[in-house]
PDB file of C-alpha atoms in Angstrom:
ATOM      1  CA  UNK U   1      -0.961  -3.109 -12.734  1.00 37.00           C
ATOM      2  CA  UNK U   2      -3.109  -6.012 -13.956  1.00 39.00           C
ATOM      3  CA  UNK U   3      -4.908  -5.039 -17.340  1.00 39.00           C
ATOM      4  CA  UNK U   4      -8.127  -4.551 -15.854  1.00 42.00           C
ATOM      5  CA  UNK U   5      -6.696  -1.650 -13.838  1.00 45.00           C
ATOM      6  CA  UNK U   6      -5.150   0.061 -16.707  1.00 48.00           C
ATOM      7  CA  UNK U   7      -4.275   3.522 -16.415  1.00 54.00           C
ATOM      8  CA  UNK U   8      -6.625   4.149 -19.791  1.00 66.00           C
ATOM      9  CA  UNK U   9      -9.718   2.602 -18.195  1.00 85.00           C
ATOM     10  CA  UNK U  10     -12.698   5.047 -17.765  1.00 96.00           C
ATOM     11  CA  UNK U  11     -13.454   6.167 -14.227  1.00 98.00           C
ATOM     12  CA  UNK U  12     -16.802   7.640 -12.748  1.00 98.00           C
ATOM     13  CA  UNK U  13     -17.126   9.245  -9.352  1.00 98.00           C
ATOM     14  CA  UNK U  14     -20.253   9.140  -6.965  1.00 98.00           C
ATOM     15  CA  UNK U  15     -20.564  10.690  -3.526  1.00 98.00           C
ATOM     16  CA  UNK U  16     -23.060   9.100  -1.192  1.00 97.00           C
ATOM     17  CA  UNK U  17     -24.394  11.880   0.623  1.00 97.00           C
ATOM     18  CA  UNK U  18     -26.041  10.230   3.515  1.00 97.00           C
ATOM     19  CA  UNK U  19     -22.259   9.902   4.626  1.00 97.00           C
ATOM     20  CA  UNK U  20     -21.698  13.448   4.046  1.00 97.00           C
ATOM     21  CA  UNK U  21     -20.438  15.869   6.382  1.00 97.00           C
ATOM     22  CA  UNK U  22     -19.943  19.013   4.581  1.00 97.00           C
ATOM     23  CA  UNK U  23     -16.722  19.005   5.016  1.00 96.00           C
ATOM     24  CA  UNK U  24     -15.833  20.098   1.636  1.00 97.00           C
ATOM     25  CA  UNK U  25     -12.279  18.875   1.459  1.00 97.00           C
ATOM     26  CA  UNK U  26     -13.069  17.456  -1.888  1.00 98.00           C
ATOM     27  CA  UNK U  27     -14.289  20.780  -3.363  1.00 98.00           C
ATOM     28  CA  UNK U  28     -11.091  22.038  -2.154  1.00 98.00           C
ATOM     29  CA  UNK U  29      -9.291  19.413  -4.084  1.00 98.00           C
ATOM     30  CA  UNK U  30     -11.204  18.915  -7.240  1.00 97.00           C
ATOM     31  CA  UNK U  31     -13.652  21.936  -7.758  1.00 97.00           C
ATOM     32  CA  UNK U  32     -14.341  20.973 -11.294  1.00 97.00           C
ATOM     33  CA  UNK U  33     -16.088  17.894 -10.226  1.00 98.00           C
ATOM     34  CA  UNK U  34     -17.329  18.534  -6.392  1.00 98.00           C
ATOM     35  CA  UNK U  35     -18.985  21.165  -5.132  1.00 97.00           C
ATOM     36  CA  UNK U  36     -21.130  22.279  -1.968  1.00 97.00           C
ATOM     37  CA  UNK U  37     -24.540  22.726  -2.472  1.00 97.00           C
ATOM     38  CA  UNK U  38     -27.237  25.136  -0.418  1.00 96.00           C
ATOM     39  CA  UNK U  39     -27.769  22.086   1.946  1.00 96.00           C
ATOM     40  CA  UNK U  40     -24.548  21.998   2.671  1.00 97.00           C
ATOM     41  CA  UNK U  41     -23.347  18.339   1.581  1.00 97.00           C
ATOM     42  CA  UNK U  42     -20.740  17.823  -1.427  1.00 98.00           C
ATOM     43  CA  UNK U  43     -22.166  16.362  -5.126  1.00 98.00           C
ATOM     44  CA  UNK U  44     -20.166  15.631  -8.241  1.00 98.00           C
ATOM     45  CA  UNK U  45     -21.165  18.030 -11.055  1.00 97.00           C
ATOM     46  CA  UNK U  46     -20.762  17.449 -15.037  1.00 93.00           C
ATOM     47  CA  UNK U  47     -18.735  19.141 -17.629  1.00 92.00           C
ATOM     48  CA  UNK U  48     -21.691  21.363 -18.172  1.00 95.00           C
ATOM     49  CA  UNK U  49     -21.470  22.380 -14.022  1.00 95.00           C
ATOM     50  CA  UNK U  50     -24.447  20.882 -13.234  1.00 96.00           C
ATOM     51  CA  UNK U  51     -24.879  19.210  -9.842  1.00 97.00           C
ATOM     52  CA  UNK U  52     -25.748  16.071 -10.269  1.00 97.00           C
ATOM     53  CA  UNK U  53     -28.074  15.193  -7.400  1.00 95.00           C
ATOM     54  CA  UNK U  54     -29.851  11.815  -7.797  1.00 95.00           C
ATOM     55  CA  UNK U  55     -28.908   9.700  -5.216  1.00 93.00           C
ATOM     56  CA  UNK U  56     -25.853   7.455  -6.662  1.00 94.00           C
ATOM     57  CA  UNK U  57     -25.477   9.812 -10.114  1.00 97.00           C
ATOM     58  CA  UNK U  58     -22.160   9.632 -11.075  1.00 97.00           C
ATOM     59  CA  UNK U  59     -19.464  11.842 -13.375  1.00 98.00           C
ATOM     60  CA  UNK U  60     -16.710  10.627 -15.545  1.00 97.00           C
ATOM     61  CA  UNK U  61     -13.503  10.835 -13.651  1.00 97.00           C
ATOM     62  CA  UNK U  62     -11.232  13.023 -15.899  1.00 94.00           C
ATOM     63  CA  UNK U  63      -8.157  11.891 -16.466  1.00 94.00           C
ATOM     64  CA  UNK U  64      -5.858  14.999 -15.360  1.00 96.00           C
ATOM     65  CA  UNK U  65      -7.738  15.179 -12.319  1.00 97.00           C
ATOM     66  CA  UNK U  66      -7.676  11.740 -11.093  1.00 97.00           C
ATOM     67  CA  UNK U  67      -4.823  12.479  -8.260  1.00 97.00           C
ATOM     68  CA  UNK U  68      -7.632  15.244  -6.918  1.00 98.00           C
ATOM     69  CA  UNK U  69      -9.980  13.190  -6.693  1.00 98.00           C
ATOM     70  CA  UNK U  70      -8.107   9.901  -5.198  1.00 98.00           C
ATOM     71  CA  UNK U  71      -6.559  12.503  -3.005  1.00 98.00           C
ATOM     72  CA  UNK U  72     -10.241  13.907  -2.113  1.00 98.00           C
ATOM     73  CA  UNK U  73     -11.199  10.571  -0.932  1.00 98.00           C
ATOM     74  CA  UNK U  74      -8.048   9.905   0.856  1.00 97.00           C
ATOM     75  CA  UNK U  75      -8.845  12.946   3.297  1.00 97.00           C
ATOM     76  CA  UNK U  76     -13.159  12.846   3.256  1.00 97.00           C
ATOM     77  CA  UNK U  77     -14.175  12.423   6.785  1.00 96.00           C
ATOM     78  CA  UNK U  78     -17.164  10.811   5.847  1.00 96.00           C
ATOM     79  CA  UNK U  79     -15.842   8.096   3.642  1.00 97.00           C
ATOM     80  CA  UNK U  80     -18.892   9.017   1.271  1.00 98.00           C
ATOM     81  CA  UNK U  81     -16.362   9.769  -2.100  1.00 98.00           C
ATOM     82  CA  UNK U  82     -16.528   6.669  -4.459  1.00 98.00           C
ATOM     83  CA  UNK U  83     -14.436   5.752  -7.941  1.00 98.00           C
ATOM     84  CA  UNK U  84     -15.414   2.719  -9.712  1.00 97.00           C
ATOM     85  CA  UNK U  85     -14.378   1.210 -12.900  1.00 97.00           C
ATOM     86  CA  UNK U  86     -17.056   2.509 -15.635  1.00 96.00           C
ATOM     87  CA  UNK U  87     -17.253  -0.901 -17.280  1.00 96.00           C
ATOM     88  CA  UNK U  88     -17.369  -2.998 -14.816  1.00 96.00           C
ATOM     89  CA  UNK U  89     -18.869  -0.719 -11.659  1.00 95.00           C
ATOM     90  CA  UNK U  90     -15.770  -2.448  -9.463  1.00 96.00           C
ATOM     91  CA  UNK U  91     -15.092   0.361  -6.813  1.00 97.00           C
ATOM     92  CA  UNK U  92     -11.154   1.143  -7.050  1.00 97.00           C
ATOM     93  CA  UNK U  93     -10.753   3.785  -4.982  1.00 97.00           C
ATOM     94  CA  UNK U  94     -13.257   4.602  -1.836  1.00 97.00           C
ATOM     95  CA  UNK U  95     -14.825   2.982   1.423  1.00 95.00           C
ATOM     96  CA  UNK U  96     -15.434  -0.110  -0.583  1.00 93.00           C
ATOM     97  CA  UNK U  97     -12.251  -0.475  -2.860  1.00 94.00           C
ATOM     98  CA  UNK U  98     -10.171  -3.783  -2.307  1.00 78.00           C
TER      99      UNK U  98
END
């Protein structure tokens, strides 16, 4: 793992909901950061719970959950889950990872 990946590095997590298909795998894998909302796609909430539902808003990935939510957008059907470095904004895990 090259230093720029380090395990330490801060993590945010977006959803792009035109690619959404309400699946809601990822709620079922990380509720504390996805959830469903009344129109039926999947949005990354806060610490404080709240949705977060400006298109591209992003969360800080927490740490213990981060094999959730890689795991989340392993099995999303719409390929709409994305993790990117915080610093940087280099996707590492998601449709457009390397």
């Amino acid at each position: 793992m090259s230093e720029s990946q380090g395990a330490g590095e801060a993590l945010e997590v977006w959803i792009d909901q035109d690619l959404c298909t309400g699946d809601g795998i990822c709620a079922q894998y990380a509720p504390e950061v996805f959830e469903l909302d009344i129109d039926g796609l999947a949005y990354v909430k806060g610490s404080d719970d709240e949705l977060r539902q400006s298109p591209g808003a992003t969360v800080p990935v927490p740490l213990p959950l981060l094999t959730d939510i890689v795991d989340s957008v392993k099995e999303c059907p719409g390929e709409c889950i994305h993790v990117r470095r915080a610093a940087d904004r280099v996707e590492v895990y998601g449709p457009a990872a390397d």
